[in-house]
Backbone as a printed PyTorch tensor [residue, N CA C, xyz], in Angstrom:
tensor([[[ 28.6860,  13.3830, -59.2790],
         [ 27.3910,  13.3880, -59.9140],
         [ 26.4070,  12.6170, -59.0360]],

        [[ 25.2290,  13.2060, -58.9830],
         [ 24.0980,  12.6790, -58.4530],
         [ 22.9130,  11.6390, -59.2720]],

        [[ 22.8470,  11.0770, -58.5930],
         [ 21.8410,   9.9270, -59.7250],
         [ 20.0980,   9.8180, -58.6990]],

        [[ 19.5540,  10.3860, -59.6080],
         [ 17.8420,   9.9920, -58.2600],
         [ 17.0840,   9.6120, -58.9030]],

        [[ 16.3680,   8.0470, -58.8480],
         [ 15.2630,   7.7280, -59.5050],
         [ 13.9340,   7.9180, -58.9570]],

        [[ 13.4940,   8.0800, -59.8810],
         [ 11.8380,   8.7890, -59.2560],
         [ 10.6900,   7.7920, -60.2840]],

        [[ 10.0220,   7.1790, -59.3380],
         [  9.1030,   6.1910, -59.3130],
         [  7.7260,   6.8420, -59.8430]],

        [[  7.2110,   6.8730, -60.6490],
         [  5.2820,   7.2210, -60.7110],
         [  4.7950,   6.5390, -60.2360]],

        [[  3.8850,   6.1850, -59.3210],
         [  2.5040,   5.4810, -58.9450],
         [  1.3050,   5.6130, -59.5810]],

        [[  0.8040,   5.0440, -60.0500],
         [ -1.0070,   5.0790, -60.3430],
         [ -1.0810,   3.7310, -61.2900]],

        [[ -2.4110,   3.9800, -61.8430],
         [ -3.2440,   3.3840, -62.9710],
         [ -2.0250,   3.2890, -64.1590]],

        [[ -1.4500,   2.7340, -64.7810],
         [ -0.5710,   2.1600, -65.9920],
         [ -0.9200,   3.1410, -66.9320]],

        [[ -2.9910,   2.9960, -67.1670],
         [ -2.9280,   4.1800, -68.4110],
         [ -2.6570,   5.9900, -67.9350]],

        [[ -2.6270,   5.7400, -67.1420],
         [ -2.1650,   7.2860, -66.4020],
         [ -0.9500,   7.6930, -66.1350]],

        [[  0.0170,   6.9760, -65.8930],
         [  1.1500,   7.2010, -65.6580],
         [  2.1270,   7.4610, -66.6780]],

        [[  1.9720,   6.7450, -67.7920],
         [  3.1780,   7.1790, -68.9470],
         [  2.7750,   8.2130, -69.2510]],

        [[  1.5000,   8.7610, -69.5940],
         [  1.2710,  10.3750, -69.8240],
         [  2.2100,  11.2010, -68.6240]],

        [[  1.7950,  10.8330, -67.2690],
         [  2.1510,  11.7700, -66.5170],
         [  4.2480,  11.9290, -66.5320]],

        [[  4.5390,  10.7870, -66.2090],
         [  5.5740,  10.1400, -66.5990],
         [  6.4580,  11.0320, -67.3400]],

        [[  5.9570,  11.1650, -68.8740],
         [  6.1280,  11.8930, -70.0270],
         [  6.3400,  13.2690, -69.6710]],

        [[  5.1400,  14.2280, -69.3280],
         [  5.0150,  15.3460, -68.7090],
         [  5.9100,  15.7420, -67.4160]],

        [[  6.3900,  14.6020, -67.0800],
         [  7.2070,  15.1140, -65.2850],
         [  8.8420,  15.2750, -66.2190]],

        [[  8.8930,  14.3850, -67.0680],
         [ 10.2090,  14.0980, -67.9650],
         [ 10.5120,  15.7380, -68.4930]],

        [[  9.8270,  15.9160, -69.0880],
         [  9.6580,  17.4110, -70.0410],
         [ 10.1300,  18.2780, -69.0050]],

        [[  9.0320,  18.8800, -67.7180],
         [  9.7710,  19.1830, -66.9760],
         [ 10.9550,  19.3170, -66.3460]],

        [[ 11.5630,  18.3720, -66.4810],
         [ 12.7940,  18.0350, -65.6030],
         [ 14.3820,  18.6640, -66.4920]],

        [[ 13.6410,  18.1200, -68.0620],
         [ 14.4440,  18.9050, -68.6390],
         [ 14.8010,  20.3240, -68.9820]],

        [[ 13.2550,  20.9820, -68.3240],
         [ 14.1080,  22.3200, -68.4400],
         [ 14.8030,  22.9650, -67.6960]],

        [[ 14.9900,  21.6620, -66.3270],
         [ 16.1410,  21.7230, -65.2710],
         [ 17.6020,  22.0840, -66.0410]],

        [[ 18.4890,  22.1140, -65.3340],
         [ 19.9690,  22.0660, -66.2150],
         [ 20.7930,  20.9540, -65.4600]],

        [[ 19.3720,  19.6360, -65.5080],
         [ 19.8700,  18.3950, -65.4090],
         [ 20.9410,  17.6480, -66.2000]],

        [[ 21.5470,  16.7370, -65.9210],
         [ 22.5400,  16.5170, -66.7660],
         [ 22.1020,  15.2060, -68.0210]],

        [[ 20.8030,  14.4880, -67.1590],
         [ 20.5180,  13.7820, -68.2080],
         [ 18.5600,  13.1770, -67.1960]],

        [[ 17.8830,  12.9500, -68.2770],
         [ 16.4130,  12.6790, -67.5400],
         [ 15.7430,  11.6700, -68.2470]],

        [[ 16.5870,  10.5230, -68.1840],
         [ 15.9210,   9.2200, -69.1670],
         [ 15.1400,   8.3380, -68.3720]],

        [[ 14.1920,   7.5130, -69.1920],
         [ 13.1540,   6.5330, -68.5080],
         [ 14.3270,   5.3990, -68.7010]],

        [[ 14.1260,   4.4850, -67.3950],
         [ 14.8030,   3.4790, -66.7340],
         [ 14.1190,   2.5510, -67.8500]],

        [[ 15.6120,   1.4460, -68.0250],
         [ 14.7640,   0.5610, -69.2550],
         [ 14.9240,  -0.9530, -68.4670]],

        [[ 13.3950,  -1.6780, -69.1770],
         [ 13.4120,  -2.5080, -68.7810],
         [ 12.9020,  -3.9360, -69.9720]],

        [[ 13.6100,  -5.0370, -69.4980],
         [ 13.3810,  -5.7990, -70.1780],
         [ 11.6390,  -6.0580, -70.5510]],

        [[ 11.0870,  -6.2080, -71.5960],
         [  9.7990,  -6.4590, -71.8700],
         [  9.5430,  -8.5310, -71.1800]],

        [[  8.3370,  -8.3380, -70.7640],
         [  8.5440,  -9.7240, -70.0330],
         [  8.4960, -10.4830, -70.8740]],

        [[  8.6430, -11.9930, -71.4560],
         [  8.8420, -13.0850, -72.1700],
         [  7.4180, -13.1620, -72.8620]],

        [[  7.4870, -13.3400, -74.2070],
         [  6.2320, -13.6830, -74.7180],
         [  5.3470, -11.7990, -75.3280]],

        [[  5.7260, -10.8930, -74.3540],
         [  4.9100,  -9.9040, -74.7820],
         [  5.6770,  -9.4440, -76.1970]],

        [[  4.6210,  -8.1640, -76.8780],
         [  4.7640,  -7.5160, -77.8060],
         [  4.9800,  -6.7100, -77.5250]],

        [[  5.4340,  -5.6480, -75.9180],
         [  5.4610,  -4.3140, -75.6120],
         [  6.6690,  -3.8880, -74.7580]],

        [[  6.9520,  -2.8220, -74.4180],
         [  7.8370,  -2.7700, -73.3750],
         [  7.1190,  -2.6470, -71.8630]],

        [[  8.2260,  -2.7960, -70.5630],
         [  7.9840,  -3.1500, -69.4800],
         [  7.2100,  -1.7400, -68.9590]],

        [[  5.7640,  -1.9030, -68.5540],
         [  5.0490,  -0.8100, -68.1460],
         [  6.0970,  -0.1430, -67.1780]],

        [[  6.5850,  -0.6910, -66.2120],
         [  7.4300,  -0.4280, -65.2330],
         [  8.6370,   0.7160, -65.8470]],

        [[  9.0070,   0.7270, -67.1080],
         [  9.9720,   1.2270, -67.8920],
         [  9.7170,   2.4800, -67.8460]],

        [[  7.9840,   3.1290, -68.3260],
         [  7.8720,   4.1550, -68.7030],
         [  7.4790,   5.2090, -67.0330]],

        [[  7.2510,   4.3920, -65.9570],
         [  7.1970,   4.9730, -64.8420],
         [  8.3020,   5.0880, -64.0400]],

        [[  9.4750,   4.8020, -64.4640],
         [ 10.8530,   5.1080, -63.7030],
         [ 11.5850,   6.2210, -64.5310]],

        [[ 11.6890,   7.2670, -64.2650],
         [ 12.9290,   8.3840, -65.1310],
         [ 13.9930,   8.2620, -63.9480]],

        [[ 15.0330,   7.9910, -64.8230],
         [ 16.2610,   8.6050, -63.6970],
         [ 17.0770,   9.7040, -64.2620]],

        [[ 17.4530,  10.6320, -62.9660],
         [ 17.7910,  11.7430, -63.3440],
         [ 19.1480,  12.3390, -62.7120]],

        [[ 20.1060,  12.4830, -63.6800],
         [ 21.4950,  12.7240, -63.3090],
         [ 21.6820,  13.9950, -62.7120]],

        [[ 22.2150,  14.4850, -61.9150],
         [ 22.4370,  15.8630, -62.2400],
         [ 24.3220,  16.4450, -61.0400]],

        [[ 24.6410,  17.4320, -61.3510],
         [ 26.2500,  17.5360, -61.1150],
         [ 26.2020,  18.3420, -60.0370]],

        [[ 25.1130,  19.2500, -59.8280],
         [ 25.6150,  20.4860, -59.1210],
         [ 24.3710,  20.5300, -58.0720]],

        [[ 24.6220,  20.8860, -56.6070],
         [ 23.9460,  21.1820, -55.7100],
         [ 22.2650,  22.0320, -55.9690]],

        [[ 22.5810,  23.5230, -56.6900],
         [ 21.5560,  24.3370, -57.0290],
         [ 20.7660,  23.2810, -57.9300]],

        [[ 21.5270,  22.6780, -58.7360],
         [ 19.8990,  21.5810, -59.1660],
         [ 19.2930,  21.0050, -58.7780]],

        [[ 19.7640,  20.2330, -57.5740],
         [ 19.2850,  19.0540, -56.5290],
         [ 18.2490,  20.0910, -55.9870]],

        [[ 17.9920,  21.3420, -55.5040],
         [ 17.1360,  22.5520, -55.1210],
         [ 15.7600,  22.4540, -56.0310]],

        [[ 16.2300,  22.8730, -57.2180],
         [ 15.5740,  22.8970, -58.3170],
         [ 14.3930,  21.4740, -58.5060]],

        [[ 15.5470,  20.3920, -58.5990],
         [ 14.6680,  19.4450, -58.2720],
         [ 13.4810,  18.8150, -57.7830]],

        [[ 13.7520,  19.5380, -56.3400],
         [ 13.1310,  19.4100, -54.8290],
         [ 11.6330,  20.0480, -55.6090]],

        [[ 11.9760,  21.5930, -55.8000],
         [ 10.8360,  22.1500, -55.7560],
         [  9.9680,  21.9600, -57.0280]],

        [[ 10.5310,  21.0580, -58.0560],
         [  9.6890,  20.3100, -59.4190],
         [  8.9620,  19.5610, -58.5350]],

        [[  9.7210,  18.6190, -57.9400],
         [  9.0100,  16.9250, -57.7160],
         [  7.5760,  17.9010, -56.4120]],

        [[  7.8620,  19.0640, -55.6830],
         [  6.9660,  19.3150, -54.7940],
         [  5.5240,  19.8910, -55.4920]],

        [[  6.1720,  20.5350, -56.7130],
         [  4.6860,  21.1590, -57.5280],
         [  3.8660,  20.2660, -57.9520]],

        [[  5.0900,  19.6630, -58.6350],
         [  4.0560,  18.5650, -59.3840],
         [  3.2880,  17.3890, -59.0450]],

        [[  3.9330,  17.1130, -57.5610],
         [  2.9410,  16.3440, -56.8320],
         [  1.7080,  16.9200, -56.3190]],

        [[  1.9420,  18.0160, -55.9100],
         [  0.5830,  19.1430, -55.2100],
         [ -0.3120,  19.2030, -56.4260]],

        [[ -0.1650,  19.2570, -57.5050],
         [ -0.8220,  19.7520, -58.4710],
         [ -2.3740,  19.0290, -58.8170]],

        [[ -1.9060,  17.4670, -57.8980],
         [ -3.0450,  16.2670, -58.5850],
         [ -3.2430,  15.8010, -57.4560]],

        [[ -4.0800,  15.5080, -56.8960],
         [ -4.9210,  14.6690, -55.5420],
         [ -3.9950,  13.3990, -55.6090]],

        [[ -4.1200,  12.5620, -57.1100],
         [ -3.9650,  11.6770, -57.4630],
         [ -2.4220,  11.1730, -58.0920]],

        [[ -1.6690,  12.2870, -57.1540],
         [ -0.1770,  11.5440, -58.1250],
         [  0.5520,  11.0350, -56.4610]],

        [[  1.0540,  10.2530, -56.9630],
         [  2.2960,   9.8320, -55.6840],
         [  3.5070,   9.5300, -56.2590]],

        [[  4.5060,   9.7510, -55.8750],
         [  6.1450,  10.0400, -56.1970],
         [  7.2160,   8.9400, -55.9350]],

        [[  7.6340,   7.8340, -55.7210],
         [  8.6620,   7.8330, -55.0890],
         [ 10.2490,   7.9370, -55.2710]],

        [[ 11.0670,   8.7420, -54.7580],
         [ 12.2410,   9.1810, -55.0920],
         [ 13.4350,   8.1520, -54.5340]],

        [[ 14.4750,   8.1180, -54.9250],
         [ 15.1700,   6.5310, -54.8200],
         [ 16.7640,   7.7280, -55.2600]],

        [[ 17.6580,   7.5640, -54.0430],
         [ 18.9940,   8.2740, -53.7390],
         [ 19.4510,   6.9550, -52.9410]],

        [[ 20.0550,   6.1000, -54.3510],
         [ 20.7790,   4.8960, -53.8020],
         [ 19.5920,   3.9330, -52.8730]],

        [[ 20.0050,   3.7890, -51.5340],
         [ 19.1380,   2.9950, -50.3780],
         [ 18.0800,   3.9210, -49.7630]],

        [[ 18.1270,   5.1180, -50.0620],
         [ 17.2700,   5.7710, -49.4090],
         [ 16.2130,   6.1550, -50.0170]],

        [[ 15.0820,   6.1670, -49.5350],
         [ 13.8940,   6.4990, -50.5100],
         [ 13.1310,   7.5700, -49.5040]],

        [[ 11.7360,   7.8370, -50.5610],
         [ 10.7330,   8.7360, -49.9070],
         [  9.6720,   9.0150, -51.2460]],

        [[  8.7270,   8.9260, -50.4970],
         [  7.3270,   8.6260, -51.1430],
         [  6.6050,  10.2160, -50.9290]],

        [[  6.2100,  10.5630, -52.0130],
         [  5.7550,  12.2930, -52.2290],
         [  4.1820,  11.9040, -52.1910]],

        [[  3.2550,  12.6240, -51.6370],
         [  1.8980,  12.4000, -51.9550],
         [  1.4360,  13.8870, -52.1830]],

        [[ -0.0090,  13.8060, -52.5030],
         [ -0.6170,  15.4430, -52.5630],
         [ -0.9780,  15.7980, -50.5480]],

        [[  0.3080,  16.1830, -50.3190],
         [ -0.1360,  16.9160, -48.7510],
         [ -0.0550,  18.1740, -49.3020]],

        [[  0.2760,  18.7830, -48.0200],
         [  0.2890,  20.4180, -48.5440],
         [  2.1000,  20.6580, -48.8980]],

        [[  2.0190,  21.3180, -49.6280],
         [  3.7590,  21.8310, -50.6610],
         [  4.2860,  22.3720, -49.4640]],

        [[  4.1790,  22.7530, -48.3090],
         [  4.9500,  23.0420, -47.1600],
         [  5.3020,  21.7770, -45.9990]],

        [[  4.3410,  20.6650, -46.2210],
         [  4.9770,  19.1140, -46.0500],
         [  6.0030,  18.5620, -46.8930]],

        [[  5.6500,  18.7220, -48.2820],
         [  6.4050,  17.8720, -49.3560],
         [  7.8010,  18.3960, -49.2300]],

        [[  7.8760,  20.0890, -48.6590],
         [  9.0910,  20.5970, -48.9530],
         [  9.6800,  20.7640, -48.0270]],

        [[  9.5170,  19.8730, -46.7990],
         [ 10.3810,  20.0810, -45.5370],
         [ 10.3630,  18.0390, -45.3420]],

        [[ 10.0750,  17.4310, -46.4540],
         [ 10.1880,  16.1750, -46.3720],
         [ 10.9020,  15.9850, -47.6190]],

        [[ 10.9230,  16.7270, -48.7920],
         [ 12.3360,  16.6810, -49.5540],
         [ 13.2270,  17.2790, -49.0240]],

        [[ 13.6060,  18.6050, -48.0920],
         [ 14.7390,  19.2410, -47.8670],
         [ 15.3970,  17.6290, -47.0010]],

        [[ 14.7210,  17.4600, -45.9320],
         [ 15.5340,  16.5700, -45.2100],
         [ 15.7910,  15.3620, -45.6530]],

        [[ 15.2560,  14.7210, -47.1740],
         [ 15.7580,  13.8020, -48.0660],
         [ 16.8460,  13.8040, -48.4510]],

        [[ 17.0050,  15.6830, -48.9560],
         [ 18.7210,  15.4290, -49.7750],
         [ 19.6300,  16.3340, -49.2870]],

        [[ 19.4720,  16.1350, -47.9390],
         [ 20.3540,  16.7100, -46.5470],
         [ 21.2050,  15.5410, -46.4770]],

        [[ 22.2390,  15.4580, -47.1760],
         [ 22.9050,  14.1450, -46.9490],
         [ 23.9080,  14.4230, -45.3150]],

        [[ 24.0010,  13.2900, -45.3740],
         [ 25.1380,  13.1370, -44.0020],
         [ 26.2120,  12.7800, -44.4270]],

        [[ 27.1290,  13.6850, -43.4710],
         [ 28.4730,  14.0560, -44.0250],
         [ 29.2210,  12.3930, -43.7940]],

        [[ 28.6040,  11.8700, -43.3180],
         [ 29.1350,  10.2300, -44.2420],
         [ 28.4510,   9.2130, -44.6220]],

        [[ 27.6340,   9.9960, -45.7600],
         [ 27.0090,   8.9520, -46.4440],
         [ 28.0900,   8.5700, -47.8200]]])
């Protein structure tokens, strides 16, 4: 099983919407699971950790999804001037911006091109 956390960037009030909406998406992957990363609320507050609702991590078992994946996280970054991504496979990361979907998708392919000894 594969585990990839994917980071939102922006404005706090912008992101749990988007957050929310990338989540939905993901599930109509045939991911194996697409939950927001939980985090302790800091000492003293009344809320949970903003940080909480901008991390989903997302399980998934089989190769053709990791595909599937690729080409969610590439739309949905293209879609907004204003979204940035970052994807988290263990130690390795990579940061999605609005370039053109023929950047994003030759900078995810070679993301989850693993090496045959990783």
């Amino acid at each position: 099983m594969t585990t990839v956390s994917l980071t939102l960037h922006g404005e706090p009030e912008d992101v749990d919407p988007e957050a929310r909406r990338l989540r939905a998406e993901l599930l109509d992957l045939d991911v194996d699971s697409a939950e927001f990363a939980t985090g302790e609320a800091p000492t003293g507050s009344k809320g949970v950790d903003p940080g909480a609702v901008s991390t989903i991590i997302v399980a998934l078992s089989t190769s053709p999804v990791l595909v599937q994946l690729g080409r969610v996280l590439r739309d949905w970054v293209t879609r907004d001037d204003r979204r940035k991504i970052e994807v988290r496979d263990g130690k390795r990361s990579i940061t999605l911006t609005n370039t053109t979907a023929a950047d994003n998708q030759a900078a995810i392919e070679a993301f989850f091109r693993r090496d045959p000894q990783d």
